[in-house]
Each structure stands twice: as C-alpha cells, then as structure tokens.
Short mmCIF file of C-alpha atoms in Angstrom, two decimals:
data_model
loop_
_atom_site.label_atom_id
_atom_site.label_comp_id
_atom_site.label_asym_id
_atom_site.label_seq_id
_atom_site.Cartn_x
_atom_site.Cartn_y
_atom_site.Cartn_z
CA UNK J 1 -0.14 -0.18 -0.10
CA UNK J 2 1.57 3.58 -1.10
CA UNK J 3 2.21 5.90 1.93
CA UNK J 4 -0.56 8.38 2.36
CA UNK J 5 0.63 11.43 3.94
CA UNK J 6 -0.50 14.62 5.39
CA UNK J 7 -1.28 16.72 2.46
CA UNK J 8 -1.81 14.46 -0.23
CA UNK J 9 -4.94 14.06 -2.27
CA UNK J 10 -6.83 10.71 -1.86
CA UNK J 11 -10.19 9.10 -3.24
CA UNK J 12 -12.60 7.78 -1.10
CA UNK J 13 -13.21 4.25 -2.15
CA UNK J 14 -16.30 3.65 0.09
CA UNK J 15 -19.10 4.56 1.95
CA UNK J 16 -22.19 7.32 0.41
CA UNK J 17 -19.57 9.90 -0.72
CA UNK J 18 -17.48 6.77 -3.09
CA UNK J 19 -14.81 8.76 -5.41
CA UNK J 20 -14.80 12.10 -3.80
CA UNK J 21 -11.30 13.61 -3.89
CA UNK J 22 -10.36 14.69 -0.24
CA UNK J 23 -6.83 15.82 1.29
CA UNK J 24 -5.56 14.08 3.98
CA UNK J 25 -5.14 17.06 6.98
CA UNK J 26 -3.52 14.22 9.41
CA UNK J 27 -2.70 11.07 9.76
CA UNK J 28 -3.72 9.01 13.63
CA UNK J 29 -2.41 5.25 12.91
CA UNK J 30 -4.98 3.85 10.48
CA UNK J 31 -7.09 6.67 10.33
CA UNK J 32 -6.93 9.62 8.53
CA UNK J 33 -8.46 13.00 8.88
CA UNK J 34 -9.77 14.02 5.09
CA UNK J 35 -11.36 17.33 4.18
CA UNK J 36 -12.70 18.81 1.11
CA UNK J 37 -13.65 22.65 2.20
CA UNK J 38 -16.88 21.89 0.73
CA UNK J 39 -18.86 18.78 2.12
CA UNK J 40 -16.77 18.40 4.49
CA UNK J 41 -14.78 21.34 5.84
CA UNK J 42 -12.11 22.10 7.82
CA UNK J 43 -13.73 22.39 10.93
CA UNK J 44 -15.54 19.60 10.84
CA UNK J 45 -13.02 16.91 9.04
CA UNK J 46 -14.19 13.06 8.11
CA UNK J 47 -12.18 10.33 10.20
CA UNK J 48 -11.61 7.10 7.55
CA UNK J 49 -9.52 4.39 7.43
CA UNK J 50 -6.47 3.75 5.37
CA UNK J 51 -7.97 0.66 3.32
CA UNK J 52 -10.84 2.41 2.56
CA UNK J 53 -9.26 5.27 0.11
CA UNK J 54 -6.43 5.30 -2.73
CA UNK J 55 -3.98 7.63 -3.46
CA UNK J 56 -4.72 10.12 -6.22
CA UNK J 57 -1.77 12.52 -6.07
CA UNK J 58 1.25 13.83 -3.70
CA UNK J 59 -1.15 16.78 -3.56
CA UNK J 60 -0.05 20.37 -3.43
CA UNK J 61 3.32 22.06 -1.94
CA UNK J 62 1.30 25.24 -0.85
CA UNK J 63 -1.24 23.12 1.05
CA UNK J 64 1.42 20.52 2.35
CA UNK J 65 3.59 23.25 3.78
CA UNK J 66 0.89 24.84 5.69
CA UNK J 67 -0.58 21.22 7.25
CA UNK J 68 2.92 20.68 8.07
CA UNK J 69 3.56 23.80 9.56
CA UNK J 70 0.33 23.79 11.75
CA UNK J 71 -0.45 27.33 10.21
CA UNK J 72 -4.40 28.36 9.52
CA UNK J 73 -6.21 27.61 5.96
CA UNK J 74 -9.00 28.94 5.06
CA UNK J 75 -11.62 26.07 3.01
CA UNK J 76 -11.78 28.19 -0.05
CA UNK J 77 -7.73 28.03 -0.20
CA UNK J 78 -8.31 24.06 0.36
CA UNK J 79 -10.80 24.04 -2.29
CA UNK J 80 -8.56 25.66 -4.83
CA UNK J 81 -5.97 23.44 -4.05
CA UNK J 82 -7.88 20.80 -4.98
CA UNK J 83 -8.60 22.41 -8.17
CA UNK J 84 -12.38 23.33 -7.42
CA UNK J 85 -11.81 26.44 -7.49
CA UNK J 86 -9.33 28.12 -10.80
CA UNK J 87 -6.16 29.91 -9.47
CA UNK J 88 -3.48 28.87 -6.94
CA UNK J 89 -3.47 28.86 -3.07
CA UNK J 90 -1.72 31.04 -1.39
CA UNK J 91 -1.03 33.35 -4.94
CA UNK J 92 -3.05 36.42 -5.76
CA UNK J 93 -1.03 37.56 -8.72
CA UNK J 94 -0.50 35.95 -12.41
CA UNK J 95 3.06 36.10 -13.68
CA UNK J 96 3.57 36.99 -17.22
CA UNK J 97 6.98 35.46 -17.44
CA UNK J 98 7.91 32.94 -20.49
CA UNK J 99 8.51 29.26 -19.81
CA UNK J 100 11.92 27.65 -21.33
CA UNK U 1 -0.69 24.39 -7.67
CA UNK U 2 2.69 22.82 -6.83
CA UNK U 3 2.02 18.95 -7.51
CA UNK U 4 4.28 16.71 -5.47
CA UNK U 5 4.70 13.16 -6.86
CA UNK U 6 3.73 9.86 -5.46
CA UNK U 7 6.75 6.88 -6.42
CA UNK U 8 4.68 5.25 -9.42
CA UNK U 9 4.44 9.40 -10.62
CA UNK U 10 8.63 9.47 -9.91
CA UNK U 11 9.07 5.85 -12.22
CA UNK U 12 7.03 6.90 -15.00
CA UNK U 13 9.12 10.60 -15.35
CA UNK U 14 12.24 8.80 -14.59
CA UNK U 15 11.48 6.69 -17.96
CA UNK U 16 10.08 9.78 -19.83
CA UNK U 17 13.05 11.42 -18.80
CA UNK U 18 15.66 8.34 -19.39
CA UNK U 19 14.34 9.45 -23.41
CA UNK U 20 14.83 12.73 -23.34
CA UNK U 21 18.07 12.63 -22.38
CA UNK U 22 18.80 9.83 -24.76
CA UNK U 23 17.71 11.84 -27.48
CA UNK U 24 19.49 14.92 -26.28
CA UNK U 25 22.52 12.89 -26.60
CA UNK U 26 22.09 11.65 -29.95
CA UNK U 27 21.14 15.54 -31.54
CA UNK U 28 24.44 16.38 -29.30
CA UNK U 29 26.41 13.59 -31.64
CA UNK U 30 24.61 14.85 -34.84
CA UNK U 31 25.70 18.08 -34.13
CA UNK U 32 28.32 18.29 -36.82
CA UNK U 33 29.14 20.76 -39.80
CA UNK U 34 26.89 20.51 -42.98
CA UNK U 35 23.64 18.82 -40.90
CA UNK U 36 20.63 21.01 -41.02
CA UNK U 37 18.59 21.70 -38.22
CA UNK U 38 15.73 20.13 -39.52
CA UNK U 39 17.75 16.65 -40.39
CA UNK U 40 18.29 17.12 -36.91
CA UNK U 41 14.47 17.57 -35.69
CA UNK U 42 13.96 14.60 -37.60
CA UNK U 43 16.42 12.15 -36.33
CA UNK U 44 15.08 13.29 -32.76
CA UNK U 45 11.44 12.80 -33.55
CA UNK U 46 12.29 9.59 -34.99
CA UNK U 47 14.25 8.02 -31.66
CA UNK U 48 11.63 9.69 -29.69
CA UNK U 49 8.68 7.83 -31.16
CA UNK U 50 10.64 4.70 -31.75
CA UNK U 51 10.75 4.25 -27.71
CA UNK U 52 6.82 4.42 -28.03
CA UNK U 53 7.11 8.15 -26.53
CA UNK U 54 5.69 11.52 -27.93
CA UNK U 55 7.87 14.53 -28.93
CA UNK U 56 6.23 16.75 -26.45
CA UNK U 57 7.01 20.25 -28.15
CA UNK U 58 5.40 18.95 -31.42
CA UNK U 59 2.33 21.05 -31.21
CA UNK U 60 2.71 22.62 -27.85
CA UNK U 61 0.88 26.18 -28.22
CA UNK U 62 1.25 25.54 -31.86
CA UNK U 63 5.27 24.94 -32.05
CA UNK U 64 5.83 23.08 -35.47
CA UNK U 65 8.54 20.54 -34.94
CA UNK U 66 9.63 18.21 -32.38
CA UNK U 67 13.07 19.54 -31.12
CA UNK U 68 13.97 23.53 -30.07
CA UNK U 69 17.07 24.14 -31.88
CA UNK U 70 18.59 27.59 -31.31
CA UNK U 71 22.02 28.37 -32.80
CA UNK U 72 24.21 31.33 -31.79
CA UNK U 73 22.72 34.21 -30.58
CA UNK U 74 19.43 32.25 -30.48
CA UNK U 75 18.51 31.62 -26.92
CA UNK U 76 15.88 29.49 -26.90
CA UNK U 77 13.07 27.72 -28.86
CA UNK U 78 14.48 28.31 -32.23
CA UNK U 79 12.43 26.26 -34.66
CA UNK U 80 14.50 23.51 -36.89
CA UNK U 81 14.64 24.09 -41.32
CA UNK U 82 17.33 24.71 -43.59
CA UNK U 83 19.99 26.16 -41.89
CA UNK U 84 22.93 24.08 -41.81
CA UNK U 85 25.43 24.42 -38.96
CA UNK U 86 29.12 25.36 -39.47
CA UNK U 87 31.89 24.81 -37.89
CA UNK U 88 32.14 26.88 -34.58
CA UNK U 89 28.62 27.23 -33.83
CA UNK U 90 26.87 27.24 -31.00
CA UNK U 91 23.90 25.17 -31.21
CA UNK U 92 21.30 24.54 -28.07
CA UNK U 93 18.86 21.66 -27.85
CA UNK U 94 15.61 21.24 -26.26
CA UNK U 95 14.19 18.16 -26.13
CA UNK U 96 10.98 16.81 -24.64
CA UNK U 97 9.46 13.51 -24.63
CA UNK U 98 6.19 12.14 -23.15
CA UNK U 99 5.54 8.84 -22.14
CA UNK U 100 2.81 6.85 -20.27
CA UNK U 101 1.19 10.85 -19.42
CA UNK U 102 4.50 12.59 -17.94
CA UNK U 103 7.02 14.41 -19.46
CA UNK U 104 10.88 14.78 -19.18
CA UNK U 105 11.93 18.30 -20.33
CA UNK U 106 15.97 18.78 -20.89
CA UNK U 107 18.57 20.66 -22.89
CA UNK U 108 22.00 21.01 -23.53
CA UNK U 109 24.16 23.52 -25.66
CA UNK U 110 26.61 21.85 -27.98
CA UNK U 111 29.39 23.59 -29.90
CA UNK U 112 29.83 21.97 -33.84
CA UNK U 113 33.87 21.67 -34.09
CA UNK U 114 36.12 23.60 -32.93
CA UNK U 115 34.62 26.69 -30.77
CA UNK U 116 35.81 30.43 -30.08
CA UNK U 117 37.33 30.86 -26.27
CA UNK U 118 34.13 32.39 -25.42
CA UNK U 119 32.08 29.83 -26.67
CA UNK U 120 33.28 27.29 -24.62
CA UNK U 121 33.60 29.40 -21.65
CA UNK U 122 29.93 30.39 -22.12
CA UNK U 123 29.04 26.45 -22.40
CA UNK U 124 31.18 25.22 -19.75
CA UNK U 125 29.65 28.12 -17.38
CA UNK U 126 26.25 27.63 -18.45
CA UNK U 127 26.17 23.93 -16.93
CA UNK U 128 28.23 24.97 -14.11
CA UNK U 129 25.21 27.69 -13.40
CA UNK U 130 23.03 23.78 -13.72
CA UNK U 131 25.14 22.28 -10.73
CA UNK U 132 25.77 24.76 -8.37
CA UNK U 133 21.90 25.31 -8.41
CA UNK U 134 21.58 21.72 -7.87
CA UNK U 135 23.70 22.06 -4.54
CA UNK U 136 20.33 24.18 -2.68
CA UNK U 137 17.46 21.89 -4.30
CA UNK U 138 16.77 20.23 -1.12
CA UNK U 139 13.76 20.31 1.04
CA UNK U 140 13.78 23.17 2.78
CA UNK U 141 15.40 25.56 0.69
CA UNK U 142 13.42 28.05 -1.49
CA UNK U 143 13.06 28.28 -5.45
CA UNK U 144 15.11 31.68 -5.05
CA UNK U 145 18.21 29.99 -3.19
CA UNK U 146 18.09 28.23 -6.73
CA UNK U 147 17.64 31.34 -8.47
CA UNK U 148 20.61 33.11 -6.82
CA UNK U 149 23.29 30.33 -7.31
CA UNK U 150 22.41 30.45 -10.95
CA UNK U 151 22.57 34.05 -11.10
CA UNK U 152 25.61 34.42 -8.84
CA UNK U 153 27.95 31.53 -11.36
CA UNK U 154 27.28 33.26 -14.23
CA UNK U 155 27.68 37.00 -13.28
CA UNK U 156 30.76 36.55 -11.21
CA UNK U 157 32.24 34.81 -14.60
CA UNK U 158 31.21 38.01 -16.29
CA UNK U 159 27.97 36.72 -18.23
CA UNK U 160 24.30 37.61 -17.72
CA UNK U 161 21.01 35.54 -17.11
CA UNK U 162 18.01 35.96 -19.35
CA UNK U 163 15.19 37.37 -17.56
CA UNK U 164 12.12 37.00 -19.47
CA UNK U 165 11.89 32.93 -19.39
CA UNK U 166 12.16 31.02 -16.25
CA UNK U 167 12.25 27.10 -15.65
CA UNK U 168 9.23 25.74 -14.38
CA UNK U 169 7.65 22.24 -12.86
CA UNK U 170 7.08 19.69 -15.10
CA UNK U 171 5.23 16.36 -14.76
CA UNK U 172 1.80 15.44 -16.36
CA UNK U 173 2.08 18.56 -18.20
CA UNK U 174 5.29 20.31 -19.70
CA UNK U 175 4.89 23.72 -17.98
CA UNK U 176 3.63 23.65 -14.46
CA UNK U 177 4.01 25.59 -11.09
CA UNK U 178 6.22 27.20 -9.69
CA UNK U 179 8.28 28.74 -11.84
CA UNK U 180 12.09 28.68 -11.22
CA UNK U 181 13.67 32.18 -11.91
CA UNK U 182 17.62 32.25 -13.11
CA UNK U 183 17.68 35.60 -11.21
CA UNK U 184 16.65 36.47 -7.49
CA UNK U 185 13.59 39.23 -8.14
CA UNK U 186 11.36 41.03 -5.39
CA UNK U 187 8.92 37.86 -4.87
CA UNK U 188 5.43 38.11 -5.83
CA UNK U 189 2.96 36.68 -3.20
CA UNK U 190 3.54 33.23 -2.57
CA UNK U 191 5.75 33.32 -5.82
CA UNK U 192 8.82 32.24 -3.60
CA UNK U 193 7.84 28.56 -2.57
CA UNK U 194 9.71 26.20 -0.46
CA UNK U 195 11.20 23.27 -2.16
CA UNK U 196 9.77 20.08 -0.55
CA UNK U 197 10.14 15.95 -0.91
CA UNK U 198 8.17 15.13 -4.38
CA UNK U 199 8.48 18.20 -6.38
CA UNK U 200 9.63 17.83 -10.20
CA UNK U 201 10.97 21.06 -11.62
CA UNK U 202 13.03 21.95 -14.57
CA UNK U 203 15.92 24.19 -14.12
CA UNK U 204 17.43 25.67 -16.84
CA UNK U 205 19.98 28.37 -17.18
CA UNK U 206 19.86 30.57 -20.01
CA UNK U 207 22.75 32.77 -20.19
CA UNK U 208 23.90 35.34 -22.30
CA UNK U 209 27.54 36.03 -23.26
CA UNK U 210 26.77 39.96 -23.43
CA UNK U 211 23.40 41.75 -21.67
CA UNK U 212 20.53 40.06 -20.66
CA UNK U 213 17.97 41.74 -22.72
CA UNK U 214 15.88 39.22 -25.66
CA UNK U 215 14.02 39.97 -28.43
CA UNK U 216 11.49 37.49 -30.42
CA UNK U 217 12.27 36.94 -33.96
CA UNK U 218 9.57 37.21 -36.83
CA UNK U 219 8.39 33.64 -36.56
CA UNK U 220 6.87 34.29 -33.19
CA UNK U 221 8.97 31.52 -31.31
CA UNK U 222 12.71 31.87 -31.45
CA UNK U 223 14.11 34.05 -28.96
CA UNK U 224 17.33 35.67 -29.30
CA UNK U 225 19.68 38.32 -27.42
CA UNK U 226 18.82 41.96 -27.93
CA UNK U 227 22.61 42.80 -28.37
CA UNK U 228 23.21 39.61 -30.78
CA UNK U 229 25.64 37.95 -28.10
CA UNK U 230 26.09 34.23 -27.95
CA UNK U 231 23.72 32.40 -25.22
CA UNK U 232 24.03 28.79 -24.03
CA UNK U 233 21.11 26.74 -22.39
CA UNK U 234 21.70 23.68 -20.02
CA UNK U 235 18.19 22.10 -18.61
CA UNK U 236 17.41 18.72 -16.64
CA UNK U 237 14.24 17.43 -14.90
CA UNK U 238 14.88 17.21 -11.25
CA UNK U 239 13.16 15.84 -8.39
CA UNK U 240 13.30 17.19 -4.85
CA UNK U 241 14.23 14.03 -2.46
CA UNK U 242 15.44 14.22 1.19
CA UNK U 243 18.91 13.58 0.14
CA UNK U 244 18.90 16.09 -2.07
CA UNK U 245 18.65 16.36 -5.75
CA UNK U 246 17.87 13.81 -8.56
CA UNK U 247 18.14 14.25 -12.04
CA UNK U 248 15.59 12.43 -14.04
CA UNK U 249 16.99 13.18 -17.30
CA UNK U 250 19.56 10.81 -17.25
CA UNK U 251 20.39 8.16 -19.72
CA UNK U 252 20.06 4.47 -18.68
#
C-alpha cells in the first residue's frame, strides 16, 4: 500500500461519498482525517481508515507546507488546492514570464 | 498549484526523462558541420517515437517541430529548418518526451567542431550554473536559493542571465508551477515557495555572453539576444528528495 502523507489527495472508495476526492489533513495510526472544504469542511473533517481510500496524487506543495507547519488555512484555499476553484492557493498575482 | 509526485509517478517521469536525455545526446552527437537543423529534428523525432514516447514540443501551443534548436545568438525556442550548421556554431538543443502521461524535459548546448574561447567558456559556465543550483535543490530551501546560485555563478563569470524566460515545474504537463527564475527578483506573493520532497522541476539556466535583453524573432517563436551576443542553455528535469536533487533526465 502506498504511503499516505499529510497533504496528499485521496479518493474515498467506500461509503455514500465513494469517488469523492479529499486532502489528508492529519494521520493517526490507521485513520486519516480528511476534508475537501465543501462537503467536509476543515472545522468538521471526516475520519476514514487507510484501507478505504486510494491515493490520487502527492498533493499540493503550498497546502502541505501549511498543514505541516500548523498554519491556518481556509476552506476556500483547500478547494483551490484541490482544483475546484481556478487559481493557485496563496498566490494572488499572475506571472507574465515565459517558460523555457 | 505545485504537485507532489508519488513513487509511481516518479518512476514514469524517470522513464520519460531517460528517453529525452538519450534524444538530447543523439542530437549532440549529430550536430556536426553541414547537417541541417531540420535533419536533427527528424532524427530526434524518430528516436522518441521509436521508444514509444511522444515528442512533447510538437504542436505545443502551436510549435511546429519536435525539438527546439537555437543557434549562436538564439537563446531558446528556435524552429528547426533549412539552416545548416557551420564549424564553431553554438547549438542549443531542447528536447521533451512524453511517455505514459509524464514529461521529461532537458536541454544542452553543443559546439560544432572547434568553438571560440568565449563560446567554450559560456557552455562550461552554463552547465556549472545548473550544478551550482543543484547544491541548493534541497527540501526546506526556497526556489530563490536556486535562482541566486545560477545568477551568482553566471554573473561572477562575466555573463548575464535571461530574465524574461524561466524554468518551471514539470510532470503531467510540460509547464507547471512553480516558476524557477534564474535570477533573484522581488517575489510576488506566494511566488517563492519552499522546495519539498516530491516536487519535480525543470531547472534551466539560459546564459548570455553579453547583456540579458532578448527579442522575439519574426517567426514568433525564436528568442534571440538583443545585442547579438552568444547564448547557451542547459536543463534537466529534477526531483527534490530528502537526500537532495535527483536528475530524472539521465540515460539508462
């Protein structure tokens, strides 16, 4: 089984919200605490067993840093990190630089 | 958003990177006096396709060829065509290969035959800039630590770094977040992220022998130095690990 770290994005494989993608907010033994900033907000996250989820992606750097350092994040920033809202979490200006 | 890669994704990126690196090496060996840049493009295209990958640049935002080939004062994004290489030319070859949904992106600058002292030094310093930057590609450091290393290495050698084009995150797409400038700038909010394990970035010093100004050529793609000075480019796709940077664009 792939290691599920804080900040990574997982898909719930069981239950009535099967298929929904969440971010891992914290880990506690065989349990994960999950939120998506919408149906499961940060103030009332969901607890789920490791074996009932699958890894979607390694997550977002900005979100992971915030969660690991214990800094506050908002539900909107979480939704942005999960790609539900356009734009980048924590970034408000758009660059005009070209890429190599 | 800056994506962090899972072990499976990293393995796929390593496979794509190995193809891109081998294609870059092939183009470097073929870059001899008399060959046209179109012939180089065709050889690299066939090589990439022959290994079950897709040339990433072909059709990217409308780019018409599979490789970016930039000669002498051209910095990046040169379109291969009928131009034949001459002895002493400085040829930058930028290759991207996509395999199983992941991209490997790398570039190097080669000298055709015997180059001038300045050209040889420029190529050497450009590579050195990359490897200086790698010393700072560690978890906990910031993107600006990479930028500073490149800038100091280039400017201490009397060269300048291109400002208008930057390195980038790379993964499922060629250009992802974050931007990796080769110079230190006043950061926009959130534009100087910390490096953390699992990030995959393309670090690509673009170094000019003269001033850093660039111009866009009439084809709309090719970027050349404004003062006509020589330019060199070196790039690898890099994974941030807890033990430091791991280059993913390496031949197997």
